[in-house]
Amino acid sequence: MRNLRLDVVTVCVATLAIWGCGKEQSSPGASEKVAPSAKKVAEEKVAPYAYPAPVKGHYKEINIGEFDLVDGIAYPAAGGAGTVVYVTDKPIASPIIAGSACPMTQARVLAELRNAKYLEVTLNHGTSKYFAAGTYFGGSSREQEVGGRYWSSRMKEDPERAIGSVLHKRQGSFDFDLPLSSPKVKEVSEGDRTQGNRYDVTAPKPTEQAVTAAYKAMHDAALKKNLKGLLAAQGFDAKQIAAIRGLEGIDSDFIVYADRFLVPSAPDEVSVKPGTGYVRTEGTNSKGQKFANFYHFAPCGDRLVLVSIAENPQ
């Protein structure tokens, strides 16, 4: 009889243990606690990227506005006609792009993505005959002067760095200390572009298929709000992409930039010339506003990169 009671107790304890485990596994809220952690995707953290400003100055112009200058790029002008100094009011990761094959092209890509205001001066042994100022979007915002009447400049003779200053008598000045880049391909400056020479006519003519593919890669990344993918499509390498994504304010700038790509995605027209290609497309942005835009591409190494967007509200 005593043995029977022990067996019953043993069975009861085992049974309670099973029930207890069952209750613990199915306790209220347990499944809810497990499911989110199982489904949660770890967010990719981007390290901030900051560096001492290589450009310092201030500029004010009625069409462009008033702004400080903080970053830039410098490289030998085509044909040995001096040094092009291009400066911006937003960081463009100059330390990481200065040594690239096409630093000016990459600088322009980033300045347009950020809708940065810029100045450009071509210096030649202390003299300067060309001065331009502008921004990439937002109405009539480009000014250029030829002749050197309203500004003066100086630059230290140095084979590795561009160090100097520019003073505009009416609108402002800036100092710069930039590495002197050595482009591996012919670069087209903003000065060339504002004077109508928008591309390098000596470069090969891209195929329509290549231009379409470049546009589609940019368009898809923009609509997915994928800055990393968009920068990769523009030919930036992994190290450059990590730095650019760490720039302060770049994410909010990208959201605005991405909205310049329209729906539907298929281009209405593709045209190619030596050194350039463009896509024309009509559609709407995320706000339902209609546009007929032109997307201009230029070579940068073995890539075709988007160097300008011409927006045409309908």
mmCIF file of C-alpha atoms in Angstrom:
data_model
loop_
_atom_site.group_PDB
_atom_site.id
_atom_site.type_symbol
_atom_site.label_atom_id
_atom_site.label_comp_id
_atom_site.label_asym_id
_atom_site.label_seq_id
_atom_site.Cartn_x
_atom_site.Cartn_y
_atom_site.Cartn_z
ATOM 1 C CA MET A 1 0.000 0.000 0.000
ATOM 2 C CA ARG A 2 2.837 2.318 0.939
ATOM 3 C CA ASN A 3 4.609 1.556 -2.321
ATOM 4 C CA LEU A 4 1.413 2.301 -4.204
ATOM 5 C CA ARG A 5 1.138 5.733 -2.580
ATOM 6 C CA LEU A 6 4.748 6.498 -3.543
ATOM 7 C CA ASP A 7 4.073 5.523 -7.132
ATOM 8 C CA VAL A 8 1.004 7.768 -7.203
ATOM 9 C CA VAL A 9 2.969 10.683 -5.767
ATOM 10 C CA THR A 10 5.747 10.096 -8.302
ATOM 11 C CA VAL A 11 3.253 10.110 -11.160
ATOM 12 C CA CYS A 12 1.602 13.273 -9.788
ATOM 13 C CA VAL A 13 4.920 15.104 -9.460
ATOM 14 C CA ALA A 14 5.933 14.095 -12.973
ATOM 15 C CA THR A 15 2.563 15.170 -14.293
ATOM 16 C CA LEU A 16 2.776 18.542 -12.516
ATOM 17 C CA ALA A 17 6.277 19.004 -13.901
ATOM 18 C CA ILE A 18 4.996 18.408 -17.410
ATOM 19 C CA TRP A 19 2.056 20.770 -16.864
ATOM 20 C CA GLY A 20 4.373 23.324 -15.308
ATOM 21 C CA CYS A 21 6.683 23.216 -18.329
ATOM 22 C CA GLY A 22 3.698 23.496 -20.600
ATOM 23 C CA LYS A 23 2.366 26.487 -18.696
ATOM 24 C CA GLU A 24 5.782 28.169 -18.736
ATOM 25 C CA GLN A 25 6.122 27.672 -22.481
ATOM 26 C CA SER A 26 2.657 28.993 -23.170
ATOM 27 C CA SER A 27 2.595 31.726 -20.535
ATOM 28 C CA PRO A 28 0.907 34.935 -21.651
ATOM 29 C CA GLY A 29 3.227 37.184 -23.624
ATOM 30 C CA ALA A 30 5.997 34.616 -24.056
ATOM 31 C CA SER A 31 5.390 34.109 -27.766
ATOM 32 C CA GLU A 32 5.142 37.860 -28.275
ATOM 33 C CA LYS A 33 8.541 38.281 -26.603
ATOM 34 C CA VAL A 34 10.208 35.694 -28.813
ATOM 35 C CA ALA A 35 8.676 36.593 -32.170
ATOM 36 C CA PRO A 36 9.935 40.191 -32.489
ATOM 37 C CA SER A 37 13.493 39.224 -31.578
ATOM 38 C CA ALA A 38 13.392 36.427 -34.134
ATOM 39 C CA LYS A 39 12.120 38.771 -36.836
ATOM 40 C CA LYS A 40 14.142 41.851 -35.925
ATOM 41 C CA VAL A 41 16.753 42.827 -38.506
ATOM 42 C CA ALA A 42 19.815 44.479 -37.046
ATOM 43 C CA GLU A 43 20.094 48.019 -38.345
ATOM 44 C CA GLU A 44 23.364 48.866 -40.016
ATOM 45 C CA LYS A 45 25.178 51.527 -38.056
ATOM 46 C CA VAL A 46 27.129 54.105 -40.030
ATOM 47 C CA ALA A 47 30.115 55.702 -38.331
ATOM 48 C CA PRO A 48 30.169 59.520 -38.520
ATOM 49 C CA TYR A 49 32.769 60.923 -40.904
ATOM 50 C CA ALA A 50 34.196 64.344 -40.103
ATOM 51 C CA TYR A 51 37.469 66.138 -40.858
ATOM 52 C CA PRO A 52 38.934 69.642 -40.452
ATOM 53 C CA ALA A 53 37.415 71.983 -43.022
ATOM 54 C CA PRO A 54 39.982 72.468 -45.816
ATOM 55 C CA VAL A 55 38.118 75.563 -47.048
ATOM 56 C CA LYS A 56 37.034 78.580 -45.005
ATOM 57 C CA GLY A 57 35.128 81.543 -46.322
ATOM 58 C CA HIS A 58 31.856 83.340 -46.857
ATOM 59 C CA TYR A 59 29.957 84.396 -49.957
ATOM 60 C CA LYS A 60 26.800 86.361 -50.689
ATOM 61 C CA GLU A 61 25.086 86.777 -54.044
ATOM 62 C CA ILE A 62 21.531 87.901 -54.774
ATOM 63 C CA ASN A 63 20.550 84.883 -56.899
ATOM 64 C CA ILE A 64 22.263 82.217 -54.821
ATOM 65 C CA GLY A 65 22.054 83.515 -51.273
ATOM 66 C CA GLU A 66 24.507 83.796 -48.401
ATOM 67 C CA PHE A 67 26.581 80.843 -47.254
ATOM 68 C CA ASP A 68 29.832 79.615 -45.702
ATOM 69 C CA LEU A 69 32.338 77.545 -47.662
ATOM 70 C CA VAL A 70 33.777 74.405 -46.036
ATOM 71 C CA ASP A 71 35.073 71.869 -48.570
ATOM 72 C CA GLY A 72 36.374 71.450 -52.091
ATOM 73 C CA ILE A 73 38.632 69.852 -54.656
ATOM 74 C CA ALA A 74 41.595 71.126 -56.706
ATOM 75 C CA TYR A 75 43.159 69.669 -59.825
ATOM 76 C CA PRO A 76 45.193 70.745 -62.896
ATOM 77 C CA ALA A 77 43.095 72.399 -65.575
ATOM 78 C CA ALA A 78 42.967 70.707 -68.974
ATOM 79 C CA GLY A 79 45.809 71.686 -71.280
ATOM 80 C CA GLY A 80 47.972 73.018 -68.451
ATOM 81 C CA ALA A 81 45.938 76.214 -68.115
ATOM 82 C CA GLY A 82 46.380 76.487 -64.356
ATOM 83 C CA THR A 83 44.571 74.924 -61.418
ATOM 84 C CA VAL A 84 40.827 74.518 -61.007
ATOM 85 C CA VAL A 85 39.659 75.183 -57.442
ATOM 86 C CA TYR A 86 36.074 74.087 -56.770
ATOM 87 C CA VAL A 87 34.628 74.772 -53.292
ATOM 88 C CA THR A 88 31.267 73.990 -51.696
ATOM 89 C CA ASP A 89 29.101 74.983 -48.726
ATOM 90 C CA LYS A 90 28.589 71.343 -47.655
ATOM 91 C CA PRO A 91 31.134 68.585 -46.981
ATOM 92 C CA ILE A 92 31.725 66.379 -50.021
ATOM 93 C CA ALA A 93 34.197 63.924 -48.418
ATOM 94 C CA SER A 94 37.151 65.586 -50.149
ATOM 95 C CA PRO A 95 39.870 63.610 -48.300
ATOM 96 C CA ILE A 96 38.438 60.354 -49.588
ATOM 97 C CA ILE A 97 37.775 61.406 -53.206
ATOM 98 C CA ALA A 98 40.823 63.605 -53.858
ATOM 99 C CA GLY A 99 42.910 60.624 -54.972
ATOM 100 C CA SER A 100 40.308 59.055 -57.254
ATOM 101 C CA ALA A 101 40.582 58.710 -61.023
ATOM 102 C CA CYS A 102 38.027 61.475 -61.593
ATOM 103 C CA PRO A 103 37.868 63.659 -58.451
ATOM 104 C CA MET A 104 36.044 66.586 -60.040
ATOM 105 C CA THR A 105 33.336 64.328 -61.437
ATOM 106 C CA GLN A 106 32.855 62.683 -58.055
ATOM 107 C CA ALA A 107 32.840 66.079 -56.326
ATOM 108 C CA ARG A 108 30.128 67.284 -58.701
ATOM 109 C CA VAL A 109 28.110 64.093 -58.151
ATOM 110 C CA LEU A 110 28.143 64.627 -54.381
ATOM 111 C CA ALA A 111 27.555 68.375 -54.579
ATOM 112 C CA GLU A 112 24.478 67.795 -56.710
ATOM 113 C CA LEU A 113 23.223 65.016 -54.438
ATOM 114 C CA ARG A 114 23.516 67.479 -51.534
ATOM 115 C CA ASN A 115 22.257 70.448 -53.605
ATOM 116 C CA ALA A 116 25.345 72.295 -52.431
ATOM 117 C CA LYS A 117 26.197 75.841 -53.376
ATOM 118 C CA TYR A 118 29.605 76.178 -55.017
ATOM 119 C CA LEU A 119 32.278 78.552 -56.296
ATOM 120 C CA GLU A 120 34.827 77.711 -58.949
ATOM 121 C CA VAL A 121 37.939 79.623 -59.947
ATOM 122 C CA THR A 122 40.667 78.699 -62.411
ATOM 123 C CA LEU A 123 44.024 79.992 -61.141
ATOM 124 C CA ASN A 124 47.106 80.347 -63.303
ATOM 125 C CA HIS A 125 50.295 81.550 -61.594
ATOM 126 C CA GLY A 126 48.456 83.974 -59.337
ATOM 127 C CA THR A 127 46.039 85.232 -61.958
ATOM 128 C CA SER A 128 42.448 84.210 -62.574
ATOM 129 C CA LYS A 129 40.239 84.948 -65.549
ATOM 130 C CA TYR A 130 37.243 82.800 -64.702
ATOM 131 C CA PHE A 131 34.945 82.831 -61.670
ATOM 132 C CA ALA A 132 31.652 80.960 -61.294
ATOM 133 C CA ALA A 133 29.107 80.600 -58.517
ATOM 134 C CA GLY A 134 25.929 78.593 -58.365
ATOM 135 C CA THR A 135 23.813 75.797 -56.989
ATOM 136 C CA TYR A 136 22.425 72.765 -58.765
ATOM 137 C CA PHE A 137 18.693 73.136 -58.178
ATOM 138 C CA GLY A 138 16.265 75.893 -57.344
ATOM 139 C CA GLY A 139 15.821 78.361 -60.176
ATOM 140 C CA SER A 140 18.257 80.758 -61.827
ATOM 141 C CA SER A 141 21.241 80.264 -59.585
ATOM 142 C CA ARG A 142 24.380 80.384 -61.656
ATOM 143 C CA GLU A 143 26.669 83.351 -62.079
ATOM 144 C CA GLN A 144 29.873 83.470 -64.064
ATOM 145 C CA GLU A 145 32.382 86.189 -64.791
ATOM 146 C CA VAL A 146 35.291 86.248 -67.184
ATOM 147 C CA GLY A 147 38.231 88.619 -67.110
ATOM 148 C CA GLY A 148 39.240 88.931 -63.472
ATOM 149 C CA ARG A 149 37.977 92.467 -62.994
ATOM 150 C CA TYR A 150 36.096 91.893 -59.738
ATOM 151 C CA TRP A 151 38.299 89.392 -57.916
ATOM 152 C CA SER A 152 41.875 88.678 -57.014
ATOM 153 C CA SER A 153 43.626 85.479 -56.006
ATOM 154 C CA ARG A 154 46.851 83.994 -54.797
ATOM 155 C CA MET A 155 48.140 80.454 -54.660
ATOM 156 C CA LYS A 156 51.315 78.986 -53.245
ATOM 157 C CA GLU A 157 53.531 77.145 -55.698
ATOM 158 C CA ASP A 158 53.404 73.551 -54.440
ATOM 159 C CA PRO A 159 53.456 70.341 -56.520
ATOM 160 C CA GLU A 160 51.250 68.437 -54.062
ATOM 161 C CA ARG A 161 48.834 70.962 -52.554
ATOM 162 C CA ALA A 162 46.688 73.867 -53.660
ATOM 163 C CA ILE A 163 47.018 76.525 -50.955
ATOM 164 C CA GLY A 164 45.772 80.044 -51.386
ATOM 165 C CA SER A 165 42.855 82.447 -51.268
ATOM 166 C CA VAL A 166 40.331 84.180 -53.502
ATOM 167 C CA LEU A 167 38.791 87.583 -52.803
ATOM 168 C CA HIS A 168 35.740 88.843 -54.679
ATOM 169 C CA LYS A 169 35.470 92.607 -54.254
ATOM 170 C CA ARG A 170 31.692 92.615 -53.969
ATOM 171 C CA GLN A 171 30.607 89.235 -52.671
ATOM 172 C CA GLY A 172 33.070 87.494 -50.400
ATOM 173 C CA SER A 173 36.251 85.471 -50.110
ATOM 174 C CA PHE A 174 37.646 82.076 -49.136
ATOM 175 C CA ASP A 175 40.915 80.408 -48.158
ATOM 176 C CA PHE A 176 41.748 76.876 -49.255
ATOM 177 C CA ASP A 177 44.284 74.191 -48.435
ATOM 178 C CA LEU A 178 43.510 71.186 -50.626
ATOM 179 C CA PRO A 179 45.477 68.222 -51.945
ATOM 180 C CA LEU A 180 46.261 68.672 -55.623
ATOM 181 C CA SER A 181 44.456 65.803 -57.305
ATOM 182 C CA SER A 182 45.819 63.989 -60.353
ATOM 183 C CA PRO A 183 42.866 62.878 -62.505
ATOM 184 C CA LYS A 184 43.466 59.766 -64.559
ATOM 185 C CA VAL A 185 40.950 60.955 -67.158
ATOM 186 C CA LYS A 186 40.085 64.332 -68.634
ATOM 187 C CA GLU A 187 37.816 66.239 -66.262
ATOM 188 C CA VAL A 188 35.131 68.704 -67.315
ATOM 189 C CA SER A 189 34.944 71.619 -64.899
ATOM 190 C CA GLU A 190 31.880 73.668 -64.027
ATOM 191 C CA GLY A 191 33.535 76.446 -65.970
ATOM 192 C CA ASP A 192 33.558 74.269 -69.081
ATOM 193 C CA ARG A 193 29.948 73.277 -68.447
ATOM 194 C CA THR A 194 28.633 76.804 -67.959
ATOM 195 C CA GLN A 195 30.321 77.827 -71.194
ATOM 196 C CA GLY A 196 28.541 75.041 -73.050
ATOM 197 C CA ASN A 197 31.276 72.373 -73.032
ATOM 198 C CA ARG A 198 29.273 69.881 -71.015
ATOM 199 C CA TYR A 199 31.292 66.797 -71.879
ATOM 200 C CA ASP A 200 34.627 65.524 -73.157
ATOM 201 C CA VAL A 201 34.181 65.145 -76.913
ATOM 202 C CA THR A 202 37.382 63.088 -77.111
ATOM 203 C CA ALA A 203 35.923 60.319 -74.923
ATOM 204 C CA PRO A 204 34.266 57.248 -76.495
ATOM 205 C CA LYS A 205 30.557 57.332 -77.215
ATOM 206 C CA PRO A 206 28.653 55.110 -74.768
ATOM 207 C CA THR A 207 25.991 52.723 -76.013
ATOM 208 C CA GLU A 208 22.312 53.388 -75.414
ATOM 209 C CA GLN A 209 22.150 50.112 -73.496
ATOM 210 C CA ALA A 210 24.915 51.268 -71.128
ATOM 211 C CA VAL A 211 23.219 54.614 -70.486
ATOM 212 C CA THR A 212 19.867 52.923 -69.897
ATOM 213 C CA ALA A 213 21.430 50.440 -67.479
ATOM 214 C CA ALA A 214 23.165 53.238 -65.556
ATOM 215 C CA TYR A 215 19.931 55.179 -65.318
ATOM 216 C CA LYS A 216 17.947 52.135 -64.162
ATOM 217 C CA ALA A 217 20.481 51.342 -61.425
ATOM 218 C CA MET A 218 20.296 54.924 -60.157
ATOM 219 C CA HIS A 219 16.508 55.058 -60.444
ATOM 220 C CA ASP A 220 15.951 51.780 -58.593
ATOM 221 C CA ALA A 221 18.275 52.721 -55.728
ATOM 222 C CA ALA A 222 16.691 56.170 -55.422
ATOM 223 C CA LEU A 223 13.127 54.852 -55.261
ATOM 224 C CA LYS A 224 14.180 52.275 -52.650
ATOM 225 C CA LYS A 225 15.821 55.098 -50.652
ATOM 226 C CA ASN A 226 19.018 53.064 -50.788
ATOM 227 C CA LEU A 227 21.885 55.549 -50.496
ATOM 228 C CA LYS A 228 24.509 52.801 -50.329
ATOM 229 C CA GLY A 229 23.212 51.252 -53.540
ATOM 230 C CA LEU A 230 22.991 54.610 -55.297
ATOM 231 C CA LEU A 231 26.596 55.475 -54.419
ATOM 232 C CA ALA A 232 27.749 52.046 -55.611
ATOM 233 C CA ALA A 233 25.917 52.625 -58.901
ATOM 234 C CA GLN A 234 27.848 55.901 -59.205
ATOM 235 C CA GLY A 235 31.147 54.041 -58.991
ATOM 236 C CA PHE A 236 32.203 54.930 -55.439
ATOM 237 C CA ASP A 237 34.167 52.147 -53.742
ATOM 238 C CA ALA A 238 33.366 50.631 -50.341
ATOM 239 C CA LYS A 239 35.711 52.935 -48.415
ATOM 240 C CA GLN A 240 34.316 56.033 -50.116
ATOM 241 C CA ILE A 241 30.729 54.891 -49.567
ATOM 242 C CA ALA A 242 31.319 54.355 -45.839
ATOM 243 C CA ALA A 243 32.770 57.861 -45.508
ATOM 244 C CA ILE A 244 30.085 59.580 -47.577
ATOM 245 C CA ARG A 245 27.281 57.895 -45.653
ATOM 246 C CA GLY A 246 28.857 59.214 -42.454
ATOM 247 C CA LEU A 247 28.653 62.868 -43.526
ATOM 248 C CA GLU A 248 26.372 64.943 -41.335
ATOM 249 C CA GLY A 249 23.030 65.672 -43.009
ATOM 250 C CA ILE A 250 23.610 63.349 -45.976
ATOM 251 C CA ASP A 251 20.517 61.216 -45.284
ATOM 252 C CA SER A 252 18.100 64.153 -45.384
ATOM 253 C CA ASP A 253 19.796 65.497 -48.520
ATOM 254 C CA PHE A 254 19.415 62.087 -50.159
ATOM 255 C CA ILE A 255 15.667 61.944 -49.440
ATOM 256 C CA VAL A 256 15.215 65.198 -51.374
ATOM 257 C CA TYR A 257 17.524 64.035 -54.169
ATOM 258 C CA ALA A 258 15.790 60.661 -54.505
ATOM 259 C CA ASP A 259 12.491 62.417 -55.173
ATOM 260 C CA ARG A 260 13.946 63.809 -58.396
ATOM 261 C CA PHE A 261 13.582 60.335 -59.927
ATOM 262 C CA LEU A 262 10.157 59.828 -61.438
ATOM 263 C CA VAL A 263 7.571 57.091 -61.832
ATOM 264 C CA PRO A 264 7.308 55.256 -64.202
ATOM 265 C CA SER A 265 10.914 54.176 -64.442
ATOM 266 C CA ALA A 266 11.184 53.451 -68.185
ATOM 267 C CA PRO A 267 12.995 56.226 -70.099
ATOM 268 C CA ASP A 268 11.102 57.952 -72.900
ATOM 269 C CA GLU A 269 14.241 58.829 -74.830
ATOM 270 C CA VAL A 270 17.935 57.897 -74.720
ATOM 271 C CA SER A 271 20.605 59.835 -76.600
ATOM 272 C CA VAL A 272 24.378 59.331 -76.783
ATOM 273 C CA LYS A 273 27.325 61.425 -77.944
ATOM 274 C CA PRO A 274 31.106 61.108 -77.491
ATOM 275 C CA GLY A 275 31.740 61.414 -73.766
ATOM 276 C CA THR A 276 28.119 61.662 -72.663
ATOM 277 C CA GLY A 277 24.629 60.255 -72.753
ATOM 278 C CA TYR A 278 21.293 61.390 -71.446
ATOM 279 C CA VAL A 279 17.913 59.983 -70.567
ATOM 280 C CA ARG A 280 14.695 61.936 -70.894
ATOM 281 C CA THR A 281 11.687 60.744 -68.958
ATOM 282 C CA GLU A 282 8.259 62.072 -68.023
ATOM 283 C CA GLY A 283 6.441 61.107 -64.856
ATOM 284 C CA THR A 284 5.568 62.130 -61.323
ATOM 285 C CA ASN A 285 7.463 62.362 -58.074
ATOM 286 C CA SER A 286 6.241 61.084 -54.698
ATOM 287 C CA LYS A 287 4.041 64.164 -54.293
ATOM 288 C CA GLY A 288 2.250 63.525 -57.576
ATOM 289 C CA GLN A 289 3.917 66.504 -59.275
ATOM 290 C CA LYS A 290 4.566 66.079 -63.004
ATOM 291 C CA PHE A 291 8.011 66.576 -64.525
ATOM 292 C CA ALA A 292 9.856 65.981 -67.785
ATOM 293 C CA ASN A 293 13.463 65.534 -66.644
ATOM 294 C CA PHE A 294 16.822 65.048 -68.330
ATOM 295 C CA TYR A 295 19.454 62.864 -66.634
ATOM 296 C CA HIS A 296 22.971 63.477 -67.965
ATOM 297 C CA PHE A 297 25.692 60.820 -67.670
ATOM 298 C CA ALA A 298 29.460 61.067 -68.122
ATOM 299 C CA PRO A 299 32.266 58.510 -67.869
ATOM 300 C CA CYS A 300 34.249 58.126 -64.639
ATOM 301 C CA GLY A 301 36.748 55.316 -65.032
ATOM 302 C CA ASP A 302 34.836 52.276 -66.271
ATOM 303 C CA ARG A 303 31.478 53.675 -65.105
ATOM 304 C CA LEU A 304 28.861 56.009 -66.452
ATOM 305 C CA VAL A 305 27.837 58.332 -63.626
ATOM 306 C CA LEU A 306 24.969 60.766 -63.295
ATOM 307 C CA VAL A 307 26.491 64.266 -63.247
ATOM 308 C CA SER A 308 23.381 66.423 -63.575
ATOM 309 C CA ILE A 309 19.602 66.376 -63.502
ATOM 310 C CA ALA A 310 17.672 69.056 -65.398
ATOM 311 C CA GLU A 311 14.173 69.317 -63.898
ATOM 312 C CA ASN A 312 11.267 70.602 -65.966
ATOM 313 C CA PRO A 313 7.969 71.002 -64.055
ATOM 314 C CA GLN A 314 4.931 70.384 -66.226
#
